[in-house]
PDB file of C-alpha atoms in Angstrom:
ATOM      1  CA  MET A  63      23.164  39.937 -35.709  1.00 40.00           C
ATOM      2  CA  SER A  64      25.868  38.363 -33.594  1.00 45.00           C
ATOM      3  CA  TYR A  65      26.597  39.423 -30.038  1.00 49.00           C
ATOM      4  CA  GLY A  66      29.540  37.086 -29.512  1.00 59.00           C
ATOM      5  CA  SER A  67      27.721  34.583 -27.341  1.00 82.00           C
ATOM      6  CA  ASP A  68      27.279  30.913 -28.221  1.00 92.00           C
ATOM      7  CA  LEU A  69      24.259  30.832 -25.900  1.00 92.00           C
ATOM      8  CA  TYR A  70      22.667  33.808 -27.633  1.00 93.00           C
ATOM      9  CA  GLU A  71      23.235  32.256 -31.074  1.00 93.00           C
ATOM     10  CA  GLN A  72      21.778  28.949 -29.827  1.00 95.00           C
ATOM     11  CA  ILE A  73      18.648  30.702 -28.541  1.00 96.00           C
ATOM     12  CA  LEU A  74      18.152  32.568 -31.821  1.00 94.00           C
ATOM     13  CA  ALA A  75      18.452  29.236 -33.677  1.00 96.00           C
ATOM     14  CA  GLU A  76      15.817  27.733 -31.366  1.00 97.00           C
ATOM     15  CA  GLU A  77      13.535  30.687 -32.019  1.00 97.00           C
ATOM     16  CA  ALA A  78      13.933  30.225 -35.793  1.00 96.00           C
ATOM     17  CA  GLU A  79      13.337  26.465 -35.506  1.00 96.00           C
ATOM     18  CA  LEU A  80      10.272  26.631 -33.290  1.00 97.00           C
ATOM     19  CA  ARG A  81       7.999  28.829 -35.372  1.00 96.00           C
ATOM     20  CA  LEU A  82       4.458  27.592 -35.833  1.00 96.00           C
ATOM     21  CA  ASP A  83       2.152  27.216 -38.811  1.00 94.00           C
ATOM     22  CA  SER A  84      -0.779  28.234 -36.612  1.00 94.00           C
ATOM     23  CA  PHE A  85      -1.617  28.472 -32.922  1.00 96.00           C
ATOM     24  CA  GLY A  86      -4.977  29.113 -31.304  1.00 97.00           C
ATOM     25  CA  LEU A  87      -6.894  28.503 -28.112  1.00 98.00           C
ATOM     26  CA  ASP A  88      -7.209  24.757 -28.622  1.00 98.00           C
ATOM     27  CA  ASP A  89      -3.471  24.530 -29.308  1.00 98.00           C
ATOM     28  CA  ALA A  90      -2.783  26.458 -26.100  1.00 98.00           C
ATOM     29  CA  TRP A  91      -4.768  23.896 -24.139  1.00 98.00           C
ATOM     30  CA  VAL A  92      -2.978  20.962 -25.803  1.00 98.00           C
ATOM     31  CA  LEU A  93       0.483  22.474 -25.267  1.00 98.00           C
ATOM     32  CA  GLY A  94      -0.273  23.590 -21.728  1.00 98.00           C
ATOM     33  CA  ALA A  95      -1.661  20.195 -20.719  1.00 98.00           C
ATOM     34  CA  GLN A  96       1.351  18.460 -22.301  1.00 98.00           C
ATOM     35  CA  MET A  97       3.701  20.730 -20.356  1.00 98.00           C
ATOM     36  CA  ARG A  98       1.818  20.123 -17.121  1.00 98.00           C
ATOM     37  CA  ARG A  99       2.005  16.347 -17.574  1.00 98.00           C
ATOM     38  CA  ALA A 100       5.733  16.477 -18.286  1.00 98.00           C
ATOM     39  CA  ALA A 101       6.405  18.753 -15.310  1.00 98.00           C
ATOM     40  CA  ALA A 102       4.272  16.585 -13.003  1.00 98.00           C
ATOM     41  CA  GLU A 103       6.071  13.410 -14.120  1.00 98.00           C
ATOM     42  CA  ARG A 104       9.367  15.035 -13.120  1.00 98.00           C
ATOM     43  CA  SER A 105       7.974  16.670  -9.957  1.00 98.00           C
ATOM     44  CA  LEU A 106       9.031  20.094 -11.205  1.00 98.00           C
ATOM     45  CA  PRO A 107       7.884  22.939  -8.917  1.00 98.00           C
ATOM     46  CA  VAL A 108       6.816  25.277 -11.710  1.00 98.00           C
ATOM     47  CA  ALA A 109       4.057  27.604 -12.792  1.00 98.00           C
ATOM     48  CA  ILE A 110       3.184  27.295 -16.494  1.00 98.00           C
ATOM     49  CA  GLY A 111       1.537  29.975 -18.578  1.00 98.00           C
ATOM     50  CA  ILE A 112       0.511  30.720 -22.144  1.00 98.00           C
ATOM     51  CA  VAL A 113      -0.704  34.062 -23.463  1.00 98.00           C
ATOM     52  CA  LEU A 114      -2.128  34.955 -26.846  1.00 98.00           C
ATOM     53  CA  GLY A 115      -1.853  38.665 -27.439  1.00 94.00           C
ATOM     54  CA  GLN A 116      -2.518  40.155 -24.018  1.00 91.00           C
ATOM     55  CA  GLN A 117      -4.885  37.380 -22.891  1.00 97.00           C
ATOM     56  CA  ARG A 118      -3.803  34.633 -20.509  1.00 97.00           C
ATOM     57  CA  VAL A 119      -5.218  31.492 -22.117  1.00 98.00           C
ATOM     58  CA  PHE A 120      -3.539  28.816 -19.968  1.00 98.00           C
ATOM     59  CA  HIS A 121      -2.147  28.869 -16.462  1.00 98.00           C
ATOM     60  CA  THR A 122      -1.377  26.161 -13.955  1.00 98.00           C
ATOM     61  CA  ALA A 123       0.827  25.692 -10.937  1.00 98.00           C
ATOM     62  CA  LEU A 124       2.415  22.490  -9.709  1.00 98.00           C
ATOM     63  CA  PRO A 125       3.243  21.521  -6.117  1.00 98.00           C
ATOM     64  CA  GLY A 126       6.253  23.408  -4.831  1.00 98.00           C
ATOM     65  CA  SER A 127       5.591  26.513  -6.912  1.00 98.00           C
ATOM     66  CA  SER A 128       4.341  29.725  -5.346  1.00 98.00           C
ATOM     67  CA  ALA A 129       2.740  33.053  -6.142  1.00 97.00           C
ATOM     68  CA  ASP A 130       6.283  34.359  -6.639  1.00 97.00           C
ATOM     69  CA  ASN A 131       6.565  32.055  -9.661  1.00 98.00           C
ATOM     70  CA  ASP A 132       3.364  33.554 -11.059  1.00 98.00           C
ATOM     71  CA  GLU A 133       4.901  37.026 -10.743  1.00 98.00           C
ATOM     72  CA  TRP A 134       8.179  35.956 -12.363  1.00 98.00           C
ATOM     73  CA  LEU A 135       6.222  34.314 -15.184  1.00 98.00           C
ATOM     74  CA  ALA A 136       4.269  37.523 -15.796  1.00 98.00           C
ATOM     75  CA  ARG A 137       7.423  39.660 -15.779  1.00 98.00           C
ATOM     76  CA  LYS A 138       9.284  37.334 -18.156  1.00 98.00           C
ATOM     77  CA  THR A 139       6.228  37.188 -20.433  1.00 98.00           C
ATOM     78  CA  ALA A 140       6.153  40.994 -20.560  1.00 98.00           C
ATOM     79  CA  VAL A 141       9.749  40.960 -21.856  1.00 98.00           C
ATOM     80  CA  VAL A 142       8.869  38.489 -24.620  1.00 98.00           C
ATOM     81  CA  LEU A 143       5.830  40.485 -25.690  1.00 98.00           C
ATOM     82  CA  ARG A 144       7.865  43.722 -25.738  1.00 97.00           C
ATOM     83  CA  TYR A 145      11.002  42.441 -27.501  1.00 96.00           C
ATOM     84  CA  GLY A 146       9.644  39.520 -29.562  1.00 96.00           C
ATOM     85  CA  HIS A 147      12.420  37.215 -28.359  1.00 97.00           C
ATOM     86  CA  SER A 148      12.693  34.708 -25.550  1.00 98.00           C
ATOM     87  CA  SER A 149      13.291  36.155 -22.112  1.00 98.00           C
ATOM     88  CA  LEU A 150      16.651  34.353 -21.922  1.00 97.00           C
ATOM     89  CA  ALA A 151      17.735  35.811 -25.297  1.00 97.00           C
ATOM     90  CA  VAL A 152      16.934  39.337 -24.167  1.00 97.00           C
ATOM     91  CA  GLY A 153      18.862  38.926 -20.923  1.00 96.00           C
ATOM     92  CA  GLU A 154      21.802  37.325 -22.735  1.00 94.00           C
ATOM     93  CA  GLN A 155      21.880  40.086 -25.339  1.00 93.00           C
ATOM     94  CA  PHE A 156      22.282  42.660 -22.563  1.00 95.00           C
ATOM     95  CA  ARG A 157      24.925  40.546 -20.758  1.00 92.00           C
ATOM     96  CA  VAL A 158      27.176  40.059 -23.791  1.00 90.00           C
ATOM     97  CA  GLN A 159      27.041  43.803 -24.446  1.00 91.00           C
ATOM     98  CA  GLY A 160      28.301  44.352 -20.905  1.00 93.00           C
ATOM     99  CA  LYS A 161      24.970  45.766 -19.809  1.00 94.00           C
ATOM    100  CA  ASP A 162      22.480  44.982 -17.058  1.00 93.00           C
ATOM    101  CA  PHE A 163      18.888  44.670 -18.255  1.00 95.00           C
ATOM    102  CA  ASP A 164      17.540  45.876 -14.912  1.00 93.00           C
ATOM    103  CA  VAL A 165      19.473  49.149 -15.290  1.00 92.00           C
ATOM    104  CA  ASP A 166      20.089  49.595 -18.998  1.00 94.00           C
ATOM    105  CA  GLY A 167      16.699  48.316 -20.163  1.00 92.00           C
ATOM    106  CA  ARG A 168      15.139  51.384 -18.544  1.00 92.00           C
ATOM    107  CA  LEU A 169      11.950  49.483 -17.802  1.00 94.00           C
ATOM    108  CA  ASP A 170      10.106  48.971 -14.531  1.00 92.00           C
ATOM    109  CA  THR A 171      11.709  45.871 -13.002  1.00 92.00           C
ATOM    110  CA  ALA A 172       8.487  45.196 -11.130  1.00 94.00           C
ATOM    111  CA  ARG A 173       6.907  44.532 -14.552  1.00 97.00           C
ATOM    112  CA  PHE A 174       9.798  43.190 -16.688  1.00 97.00           C
ATOM    113  CA  ALA A 175      12.367  40.427 -16.052  1.00 97.00           C
ATOM    114  CA  ALA A 176      14.877  39.277 -18.679  1.00 97.00           C
ATOM    115  CA  HIS A 177      15.450  35.862 -17.120  1.00 96.00           C
ATOM    116  CA  GLY A 178      15.021  32.572 -18.938  1.00 96.00           C
ATOM    117  CA  GLY A 179      11.811  30.618 -19.133  1.00 98.00           C
ATOM    118  CA  VAL A 180       9.410  32.323 -21.538  1.00 98.00           C
ATOM    119  CA  PHE A 181       9.484  31.741 -25.292  1.00 98.00           C
ATOM    120  CA  PRO A 182       7.748  33.608 -28.120  1.00 98.00           C
ATOM    121  CA  LEU A 183       4.963  31.979 -30.118  1.00 98.00           C
ATOM    122  CA  VAL A 184       5.713  33.156 -33.655  1.00 97.00           C
ATOM    123  CA  LEU A 185       4.130  32.241 -36.962  1.00 95.00           C
ATOM    124  CA  ARG A 186       6.423  30.567 -39.474  1.00 92.00           C
ATOM    125  CA  ARG A 187       4.901  32.518 -42.323  1.00 91.00           C
ATOM    126  CA  GLY A 188       5.134  36.248 -41.847  1.00 89.00           C
ATOM    127  CA  GLY A 189       6.847  36.058 -38.456  1.00 89.00           C
ATOM    128  CA  SER A 190       3.941  37.497 -36.488  1.00 92.00           C
ATOM    129  CA  LEU A 191       4.296  37.323 -32.703  1.00 97.00           C
ATOM    130  CA  LEU A 192       1.138  35.616 -31.423  1.00 97.00           C
ATOM    131  CA  GLY A 193       2.002  35.379 -27.758  1.00 98.00           C
ATOM    132  CA  ALA A 194       4.280  33.501 -25.400  1.00 98.00           C
ATOM    133  CA  VAL A 195       4.633  30.260 -23.467  1.00 98.00           C
ATOM    134  CA  GLY A 196       6.700  29.817 -20.355  1.00 98.00           C
ATOM    135  CA  VAL A 197       7.505  28.395 -16.983  1.00 98.00           C
ATOM    136  CA  SER A 198       8.937  29.723 -13.755  1.00 98.00           C
ATOM    137  CA  GLY A 199      10.323  27.786 -10.826  1.00 98.00           C
ATOM    138  CA  LEU A 200      13.677  26.360 -11.947  1.00 98.00           C
ATOM    139  CA  PRO A 201      17.005  28.050 -12.605  1.00 97.00           C
ATOM    140  CA  GLN A 202      16.565  30.239 -15.689  1.00 96.00           C
ATOM    141  CA  ARG A 203      18.415  28.026 -18.186  1.00 96.00           C
ATOM    142  CA  GLU A 204      16.461  24.987 -16.995  1.00 98.00           C
ATOM    143  CA  ASP A 205      13.182  26.904 -17.340  1.00 98.00           C
ATOM    144  CA  HIS A 206      14.193  27.810 -20.900  1.00 98.00           C
ATOM    145  CA  ALA A 207      15.328  24.274 -21.793  1.00 98.00           C
ATOM    146  CA  PHE A 208      12.055  22.780 -20.536  1.00 98.00           C
ATOM    147  CA  VAL A 209       9.977  25.140 -22.681  1.00 98.00           C
ATOM    148  CA  VAL A 210      12.112  24.451 -25.771  1.00 98.00           C
ATOM    149  CA  GLU A 211      11.842  20.698 -25.193  1.00 98.00           C
ATOM    150  CA  GLN A 212       8.087  20.921 -24.857  1.00 98.00           C
ATOM    151  CA  LEU A 213       7.669  23.130 -27.946  1.00 98.00           C
ATOM    152  CA  ARG A 214       9.715  20.604 -29.947  1.00 97.00           C
ATOM    153  CA  ALA A 215       7.473  17.777 -28.749  1.00 97.00           C
ATOM    154  CA  PHE A 216       4.360  19.827 -29.537  1.00 97.00           C
ATOM    155  CA  ALA A 217       5.623  20.644 -33.045  1.00 94.00           C
ATOM    156  CA  ALA A 218       6.449  16.981 -33.689  1.00 92.00           C
ATOM    157  CA  ALA A 219       2.988  15.749 -32.676  1.00 88.00           C
TER     158      ALA A 219
END
């Protein structure tokens, strides 16, 4: 389904590329620790989180991040778990349709935010949504790009 946005099409391609053969608690620790190391090396002021189902299985905050980042991370994660697509894809889908997620999504904006930075964890076989991984603390496209970069590195390891 095309919405006329190169960014949207790029995000959907990333989502198709970054499906996983499996992902469990040990994988969450490995990915989360990898992301923390990479963020620390770059002095990124982010909060990092991974959920499986409705359970938070990894969470960390780096210097310069705040409780506000934790809230943004939770709200963006809620969008991914509801729609099954990255938080940036959902926001972009609304934008290219000339809509505003905060108004037209008809969801509580205190609980849902369609801003970039959280990515779905989806099984390659069967397409089941397992959970989500994300960051908050940078501009939304940078949050998204960091998560995609880190998922690519995780998948290559």
